[in-house]
Short mmCIF file of C-alpha atoms and ligand atoms in Angstrom, two decimals:
data_model
loop_
_atom_site.label_atom_id
_atom_site.label_comp_id
_atom_site.label_asym_id
_atom_site.label_seq_id
_atom_site.Cartn_x
_atom_site.Cartn_y
_atom_site.Cartn_z
CA MET Z 1 -0.07 0.34 0.12
CA ASN Z 2 1.51 3.40 -0.61
CA ILE Z 3 1.62 6.76 2.01
CA ASN Z 4 -1.30 8.34 0.57
CA SER Z 5 -3.90 5.49 0.62
CA PHE Z 6 -2.27 4.12 3.60
CA LYS Z 7 -3.25 7.32 5.28
CA ASP Z 8 -6.72 7.39 3.62
CA LYS Z 9 -7.41 3.94 5.02
CA PHE Z 10 -7.07 4.76 8.20
CA LEU Z 11 -8.15 8.53 8.28
CA ASN Z 12 -10.45 7.98 11.32
CA GLU Z 13 -7.67 6.49 13.37
CA VAL Z 14 -4.70 8.73 13.17
CA GLN Z 15 -3.85 11.83 14.36
CA PHE Z 16 -1.70 13.96 12.12
CA ASP Z 17 1.30 15.90 13.76
CA TYR Z 18 0.60 15.43 16.99
CA GLU Z 19 2.45 16.85 19.91
CA LEU Z 20 4.64 13.91 21.83
CA ALA Z 21 5.80 15.96 24.76
CA ARG Z 22 2.57 14.69 26.55
CA PHE Z 23 3.72 11.05 26.26
CA THR Z 24 6.96 11.83 27.52
CA TRP Z 25 7.87 12.18 31.42
CA PHE Z 26 10.29 14.89 30.10
CA GLY Z 27 7.60 16.58 28.99
CA VAL Z 28 9.56 17.67 25.64
CA GLY Z 29 9.58 16.34 22.40
CA GLY Z 30 8.29 17.41 18.79
CA ARG Z 31 5.55 16.24 16.80
CA ALA Z 32 4.64 13.09 15.01
CA GLU Z 33 4.09 12.80 11.41
CA ILE Z 34 1.61 10.65 12.15
CA LEU Z 35 0.02 9.06 15.83
CA PHE Z 36 -1.86 6.23 16.16
CA ILE Z 37 -3.01 4.78 19.51
CA ALA Z 38 -3.41 1.06 19.37
CA GLU Z 39 -7.06 0.34 20.72
CA ASP Z 40 -6.03 -3.71 21.20
CA LEU Z 41 -3.43 -6.34 19.40
CA MET Z 42 -6.51 -7.28 16.05
CA SER Z 43 -6.12 -3.27 15.46
CA LEU Z 44 -1.82 -3.12 16.00
CA SER Z 45 -1.97 -6.66 13.79
CA ASN Z 46 -4.41 -5.26 11.05
CA PHE Z 47 -2.56 -1.45 10.95
CA LEU Z 48 1.00 -3.06 11.09
CA ASN Z 49 -0.23 -5.07 7.80
CA ASN Z 50 -1.38 -2.17 6.10
CA LYS Z 51 1.96 -0.01 7.12
CA PRO Z 52 3.99 1.28 3.91
CA LYS Z 53 7.70 -0.24 4.25
CA GLU Z 54 8.85 3.07 4.17
CA LEU Z 55 7.62 4.68 7.48
CA ASN Z 56 9.89 4.67 10.34
CA LEU Z 57 8.04 3.08 13.17
CA LEU Z 58 8.43 4.34 16.93
CA ILE Z 59 6.83 2.41 19.73
CA ILE Z 60 5.84 4.14 23.45
CA GLY Z 61 5.17 2.86 26.67
CA ALA Z 62 4.70 5.58 29.33
CA GLY Z 63 7.74 7.52 27.71
CA SER Z 64 9.74 7.44 31.04
CA ASN Z 65 12.80 6.24 29.10
CA LEU Z 66 12.50 8.36 26.12
CA LEU Z 67 13.89 11.68 25.07
CA ILE Z 68 12.36 12.44 22.08
CA ARG Z 69 13.99 15.53 19.61
CA ASP Z 70 12.73 18.75 19.69
CA LYS Z 71 12.05 18.36 15.75
CA GLY Z 72 9.88 15.31 16.14
CA PHE Z 73 9.46 12.02 14.61
CA LYS Z 74 9.93 11.33 11.14
CA GLY Z 75 6.73 8.36 10.52
CA ILE Z 76 4.49 6.72 12.75
CA VAL Z 77 4.25 6.67 16.58
CA VAL Z 78 2.41 4.22 18.29
CA LEU Z 79 0.89 4.34 21.46
CA THR Z 80 0.72 1.10 23.56
CA LYS Z 81 -1.19 2.40 26.62
CA LYS Z 82 -5.11 0.91 25.99
CA LEU Z 83 -2.59 -2.83 24.86
CA ASN Z 84 -3.48 -2.94 28.71
CA LYS Z 85 -4.85 -6.28 30.08
CA ILE Z 86 -3.72 -8.41 32.99
CA ASN Z 87 -4.72 -12.01 34.18
CA ILE Z 88 -3.62 -15.01 35.64
CA ASP Z 89 -4.26 -18.57 34.87
CA GLU Z 90 -4.89 -21.73 36.77
CA ASN Z 91 -1.29 -22.05 37.14
CA HIS Z 92 -0.19 -18.97 38.47
CA ILE Z 93 0.91 -17.50 35.67
CA ILE Z 94 0.24 -13.77 35.23
CA THR Z 95 -0.20 -12.36 31.19
CA ALA Z 96 0.07 -8.98 30.88
CA GLU Z 97 -0.46 -6.53 27.52
CA ALA Z 98 2.50 -4.45 26.70
CA GLY Z 99 0.31 -1.37 28.18
CA ALA Z 100 -0.08 -2.40 31.20
CA THR Z 101 1.77 -0.25 33.98
CA ASP Z 102 4.55 -2.12 35.87
CA ALA Z 103 2.80 -0.46 39.01
CA ASP Z 104 -0.75 -2.39 37.67
CA VAL Z 105 1.39 -5.36 37.38
CA ALA Z 106 2.65 -5.11 40.87
CA ARG Z 107 -0.43 -4.54 42.35
CA PHE Z 108 -2.58 -7.18 40.14
CA ALA Z 109 -0.22 -9.61 41.53
CA ARG Z 110 -0.09 -8.62 45.37
CA ASN Z 111 -4.25 -9.09 45.10
CA ASN Z 112 -3.86 -12.23 44.02
CA ILE Z 113 -1.41 -13.18 46.41
CA ARG Z 114 1.21 -14.23 44.57
CA GLY Z 115 5.68 -12.77 45.01
CA GLY Z 116 8.00 -11.88 42.85
CA LEU Z 117 6.76 -9.38 41.24
CA GLU Z 118 6.91 -6.93 43.78
CA PHE Z 119 10.31 -5.04 42.34
CA LEU Z 120 7.86 -3.68 39.10
CA LEU Z 121 6.28 -0.72 41.57
CA GLY Z 122 9.34 1.14 41.39
CA ILE Z 123 9.48 1.07 37.97
CA PRO Z 124 7.62 3.97 36.72
CA GLY Z 125 7.29 2.04 33.14
CA THR Z 126 4.92 0.06 31.10
CA ILE Z 127 5.60 -4.26 30.29
CA GLY Z 128 6.30 -3.33 26.73
CA GLY Z 129 9.23 -0.69 27.74
CA GLY Z 130 10.50 -2.88 30.68
CA ILE Z 131 10.64 -5.99 28.01
CA LYS Z 132 12.73 -3.76 25.78
CA MET Z 133 15.05 -2.16 28.49
CA ASN Z 134 15.51 -5.40 30.38
CA SER Z 135 14.56 -2.88 33.01
CA GLY Z 136 15.01 -3.60 36.90
CA ALA Z 137 15.13 -2.59 40.41
CA PHE Z 138 15.79 -3.48 44.04
CA GLY Z 139 17.68 -6.14 43.20
CA SER Z 140 15.45 -7.75 40.31
CA GLU Z 141 14.63 -7.11 36.29
CA PHE Z 142 12.40 -8.71 33.75
CA LYS Z 143 14.88 -11.36 32.99
CA ASP Z 144 14.43 -13.10 36.70
CA VAL Z 145 10.49 -13.41 36.30
CA LEU Z 146 9.75 -13.36 32.15
CA ILE Z 147 8.68 -16.93 31.01
CA ASP Z 148 8.19 -15.50 27.47
CA VAL Z 149 6.90 -12.43 25.20
CA LYS Z 150 4.27 -12.81 22.64
CA ALA Z 151 5.59 -10.41 19.90
CA ILE Z 152 4.55 -8.50 16.54
CA ASN Z 153 7.09 -7.28 13.54
CA HIS Z 154 6.44 -4.30 11.40
CA SER Z 155 4.67 -6.35 8.41
CA GLY Z 156 1.82 -7.75 10.90
CA LYS Z 157 3.63 -11.05 11.83
CA PHE Z 158 3.38 -12.47 15.05
CA ARG Z 159 5.86 -14.85 17.16
CA THR Z 160 6.57 -16.01 20.57
CA PHE Z 161 10.49 -15.76 22.15
CA THR Z 162 10.98 -17.27 25.54
CA ASN Z 163 12.98 -15.77 28.20
CA LYS Z 164 15.81 -16.99 26.48
CA GLU Z 165 15.91 -15.83 23.07
CA LEU Z 166 15.39 -12.40 23.67
CA GLY Z 167 19.04 -12.00 24.92
CA MET Z 168 18.46 -9.83 27.97
CA ASN Z 169 21.23 -8.15 29.53
CA TYR Z 170 21.62 -4.88 31.75
CA ARG Z 171 19.61 -2.81 30.37
CA SER Z 172 19.61 -4.24 26.91
CA ILE Z 173 18.15 -7.42 24.92
CA LYS Z 174 19.65 -8.84 21.97
CA ILE Z 175 16.51 -9.70 19.11
CA SER Z 176 15.94 -6.74 16.41
CA LYS Z 177 14.24 -3.95 16.28
CA GLU Z 178 11.45 -4.97 14.09
CA TRP Z 179 9.36 -6.64 17.13
CA ILE Z 180 7.01 -4.67 18.83
CA PHE Z 181 6.18 -6.36 22.28
CA CYS Z 182 2.34 -6.84 22.74
CA SER Z 183 2.45 -9.53 25.86
CA ALA Z 184 4.26 -10.75 27.95
CA ARG Z 185 4.17 -13.81 30.42
CA PHE Z 186 5.59 -13.84 34.47
CA GLN Z 187 6.54 -16.21 36.78
CA THR Z 188 5.26 -15.64 40.51
CA PHE Z 189 5.36 -17.50 43.61
CA LYS Z 190 3.27 -18.33 46.38
CA ASP Z 191 3.88 -15.92 49.33
CA GLN Z 192 1.86 -14.30 52.44
CA LYS Z 193 -0.18 -10.82 51.52
CA ILE Z 194 1.88 -9.32 54.22
CA ASN Z 195 4.94 -9.82 53.25
CA ILE Z 196 4.61 -8.52 49.49
CA GLU Z 197 2.53 -5.60 50.87
CA ASN Z 198 5.83 -4.68 53.13
CA LYS Z 199 8.05 -5.28 49.81
CA MET Z 200 6.20 -2.80 47.97
CA LYS Z 201 6.24 -0.50 51.17
CA GLN Z 202 10.03 -0.55 51.52
CA ILE Z 203 10.41 -0.62 47.89
CA ILE Z 204 8.27 3.09 47.91
CA ALA Z 205 10.04 4.07 50.74
CA LEU Z 206 13.57 3.75 49.39
CA ARG Z 207 12.33 5.44 46.23
CA ARG Z 208 11.45 8.70 48.02
CA GLU Z 209 14.52 8.37 49.90
CA ALA Z 210 17.04 7.80 47.28
CA GLN Z 211 15.25 9.65 44.09
CA PRO Z 212 13.33 12.72 43.12
CA THR Z 213 9.76 12.52 43.02
CA GLY Z 214 7.17 14.95 41.21
CA VAL Z 215 9.93 16.13 38.61
CA LYS Z 216 9.91 15.87 34.78
CA THR Z 217 12.54 13.39 34.00
CA GLY Z 218 13.44 10.49 32.40
CA GLY Z 219 14.90 8.20 35.46
CA SER Z 220 18.81 7.24 34.92
CA THR Z 221 20.15 9.04 31.77
CA PHE Z 222 23.78 6.91 32.26
CA LYS Z 223 24.66 2.90 32.67
CA ASN Z 224 26.18 2.16 34.95
CA PRO Z 225 29.74 1.22 34.00
CA VAL Z 226 30.36 -2.29 35.64
CA GLY Z 227 31.69 -1.85 38.82
CA LYS Z 228 30.94 1.85 39.29
CA LYS Z 229 27.92 3.81 39.58
CA ALA Z 230 27.24 6.33 37.01
CA TRP Z 231 25.98 8.52 39.64
CA LYS Z 232 29.23 8.68 41.86
CA LEU Z 233 31.52 9.50 38.74
CA ILE Z 234 28.78 12.25 37.74
CA ASP Z 235 29.74 13.97 41.25
CA LYS Z 236 33.31 13.62 41.53
CA ALA Z 237 32.64 14.89 38.09
CA GLY Z 238 31.84 18.36 39.29
CA CYS Z 239 28.36 17.97 37.85
CA ARG Z 240 25.82 17.74 40.95
CA GLY Z 241 22.76 20.37 40.21
CA TYR Z 242 24.68 21.63 37.11
CA ASN Z 243 21.92 23.33 34.92
CA ILE Z 244 21.98 23.74 30.71
CA GLY Z 245 19.28 26.02 29.89
CA GLY Z 246 15.94 24.84 31.85
CA ALA Z 247 18.12 21.41 32.33
CA MET Z 248 20.11 20.75 35.49
CA ILE Z 249 21.53 17.05 36.96
CA SER Z 250 19.40 16.61 40.10
CA GLU Z 251 21.02 17.44 42.98
CA LYS Z 252 19.15 14.22 45.11
CA HIS Z 253 20.61 11.81 42.39
CA CYS Z 254 23.19 12.90 40.05
CA ASN Z 255 22.28 10.25 36.97
CA PHE Z 256 18.57 11.96 36.68
CA ILE Z 257 17.89 14.77 34.67
CA ILE Z 258 15.32 17.46 35.19
CA ASN Z 259 13.41 19.08 33.23
CA SER Z 260 13.22 22.17 36.14
CA LYS Z 261 12.31 25.02 34.09
CA LYS Z 262 10.80 24.97 30.88
CA SER Z 263 13.57 23.19 29.09
CA THR Z 264 13.97 21.71 25.52
CA ALA Z 265 14.92 18.18 24.44
CA GLN Z 266 18.31 19.86 23.26
CA ASP Z 267 19.27 21.27 26.39
CA ILE Z 268 18.73 17.65 28.16
CA GLU Z 269 21.01 16.13 25.14
CA ASP Z 270 23.38 18.30 25.67
CA LEU Z 271 23.16 18.47 29.47
CA GLY Z 272 23.87 14.57 29.03
CA GLU Z 273 26.98 15.31 26.58
CA TYR Z 274 28.97 18.07 28.86
CA VAL Z 275 28.02 15.16 31.93
CA LYS Z 276 29.77 12.25 29.62
CA ASP Z 277 32.96 14.75 28.77
CA LYS Z 278 33.12 15.60 32.32
CA VAL Z 279 33.23 12.40 33.69
CA LYS Z 280 35.54 11.28 30.71
CA LYS Z 281 38.56 13.67 31.82
CA THR Z 282 37.68 13.66 35.76
CA SER Z 283 37.99 9.33 36.10
CA GLY Z 284 38.46 8.49 31.80
CA ILE Z 285 35.09 6.60 31.61
CA ASP Z 286 33.38 6.60 28.67
CA LEU Z 287 29.28 6.83 30.06
CA HIS Z 288 26.38 5.13 27.84
CA TRP Z 289 23.29 6.49 27.67
CA GLU Z 290 20.52 4.24 29.26
CA ILE Z 291 17.52 7.14 28.33
CA LYS Z 292 16.70 6.10 24.33
CA ARG Z 293 17.04 9.60 22.01
CA ILE Z 294 15.09 9.11 19.18
CA GLY Z 295 13.87 11.84 16.49
CA THR Z 296 15.40 13.95 14.11
CA LYS Z 297 18.90 15.76 15.01
C1 FAD G 301 11.75 8.44 37.59
C2 FAD G 301 11.88 7.21 37.08
C3 FAD G 301 12.31 6.69 37.85
C4 FAD G 301 12.81 4.72 37.08
N1 FAD G 301 13.48 4.20 37.84
C5 FAD G 301 13.99 2.99 36.65
C6 FAD G 301 14.14 1.77 37.71
O1 FAD G 301 14.57 1.47 39.34
N2 FAD G 301 14.83 0.94 36.90
C7 FAD G 301 14.72 1.06 35.73
O2 FAD G 301 15.20 -0.27 34.88
N3 FAD G 301 14.29 1.90 35.09
C8 FAD G 301 13.79 3.57 35.72
N4 FAD G 301 13.36 4.16 34.33
C9 FAD G 301 13.40 3.89 33.35
C10 FAD G 301 11.87 3.52 32.75
O3 FAD G 301 10.92 3.63 33.97
C11 FAD G 301 12.19 1.89 32.03
O4 FAD G 301 13.58 2.03 31.38
C12 FAD G 301 10.75 1.60 31.81
O5 FAD G 301 10.73 0.32 31.38
C13 FAD G 301 10.58 2.37 30.42
O6 FAD G 301 9.31 2.00 29.87
P1 FAD G 301 8.41 2.72 29.41
O7 FAD G 301 6.61 1.90 28.82
O8 FAD G 301 8.07 3.85 29.78
O9 FAD G 301 9.14 2.47 27.70
P2 FAD G 301 9.40 4.10 26.86
O10 FAD G 301 10.15 5.38 27.76
O11 FAD G 301 7.96 4.27 26.23
O12 FAD G 301 10.17 3.25 25.77
C14 FAD G 301 11.47 2.84 26.40
C15 FAD G 301 12.05 2.16 24.83
O13 FAD G 301 11.03 0.95 24.68
C16 FAD G 301 10.54 1.18 23.77
N5 FAD G 301 9.07 -0.01 24.11
C17 FAD G 301 8.05 0.71 24.57
N6 FAD G 301 7.60 -0.42 24.64
C18 FAD G 301 7.73 -1.64 23.82
C19 FAD G 301 7.09 -2.43 23.06
N7 FAD G 301 5.82 -2.40 23.76
N8 FAD G 301 7.52 -3.05 21.84
C20 FAD G 301 8.83 -3.20 22.14
N9 FAD G 301 9.27 -1.72 22.02
C21 FAD G 301 8.93 -0.61 22.99
C22 FAD G 301 10.55 2.03 23.11
O14 FAD G 301 10.42 2.47 21.69
C23 FAD G 301 12.02 2.75 23.75
O15 FAD G 301 12.84 2.33 22.72
C24 FAD G 301 13.00 5.14 35.42
C25 FAD G 301 12.27 6.09 35.10
C26 FAD G 301 11.75 7.35 36.07
C27 FAD G 301 11.36 8.47 35.03
#
């Protein structure tokens, strides 16, 4: 299908030239050429089956790990937030769609008195973003609890990947970028509700203590280098509280950049690059971005 017929066919299901800042935690970013909010997996599959190959695709979950550049994204942005069903089967396996929030999945497991997913409460993303990033907190990561993942590619073909096939490592996975995660199955274990609730309370308390809350941020900006903490290297480089435009290194957690005063995406990216440079000069270590920077430069 060519681009014009595609646009005509999905005229009532897409938005054109749509501002993306509202879909990211940083609250910055330009516009999407085409925005599609998937209502369910069938509509996503139908959409992808018709998508012209030459149009780029970007998936946004909760936008908590994304820096979308000010010039926006040329192509299609798909939002997964309505793919948010969660259920449990007779073997106590929990299945969650990609747009379900990690916190909702943690609470669902608690309500069903199943342990192992408490750490999800500490990650402000969706299941899809969590798989892509192999996100983790408080000693657990997606890799530890995932059984398998149902995914669809850019042509609408479905496939299931086992945990092993995903090739998950620290904040990364190995499978091709063409796969969009639809749903995931999680292993849980029997526990007492009071234990689960206590773990969750502890997670909330630890987050409040260690991280800035109620601010526009993308979480950890850089991955921790092997055996080191990125925040310590950034602190040593003298960057705590440093700002470029409206973007600032958090006083509370040096690996967090905050959009403190109407920052642009450019301010945030420039600040990150400044910090990288300073750390290289003071510690000789190369930091690598954990936040995904996407869009036209
Ligand atoms: C305050 C704060 C605290 C945080 N704390 C933590 C933490 O403790 N541990 C941690 O690991 N991270 C943390 N993060 C980062 C972030 O929450 C995680 O990386 C999260 O898993 C991202 O999920 P998301 O849905 O927001 O993904 P998005 O930011 O929307 O997207 C991230 C990447 O995943 C891709 N993606 C999203 N959905 C899909 C899908 N369905 N299929 C394929 N690709 C997809 C996107 O295209 C993009 O490349 C924090 C962020 C913030 C703002």
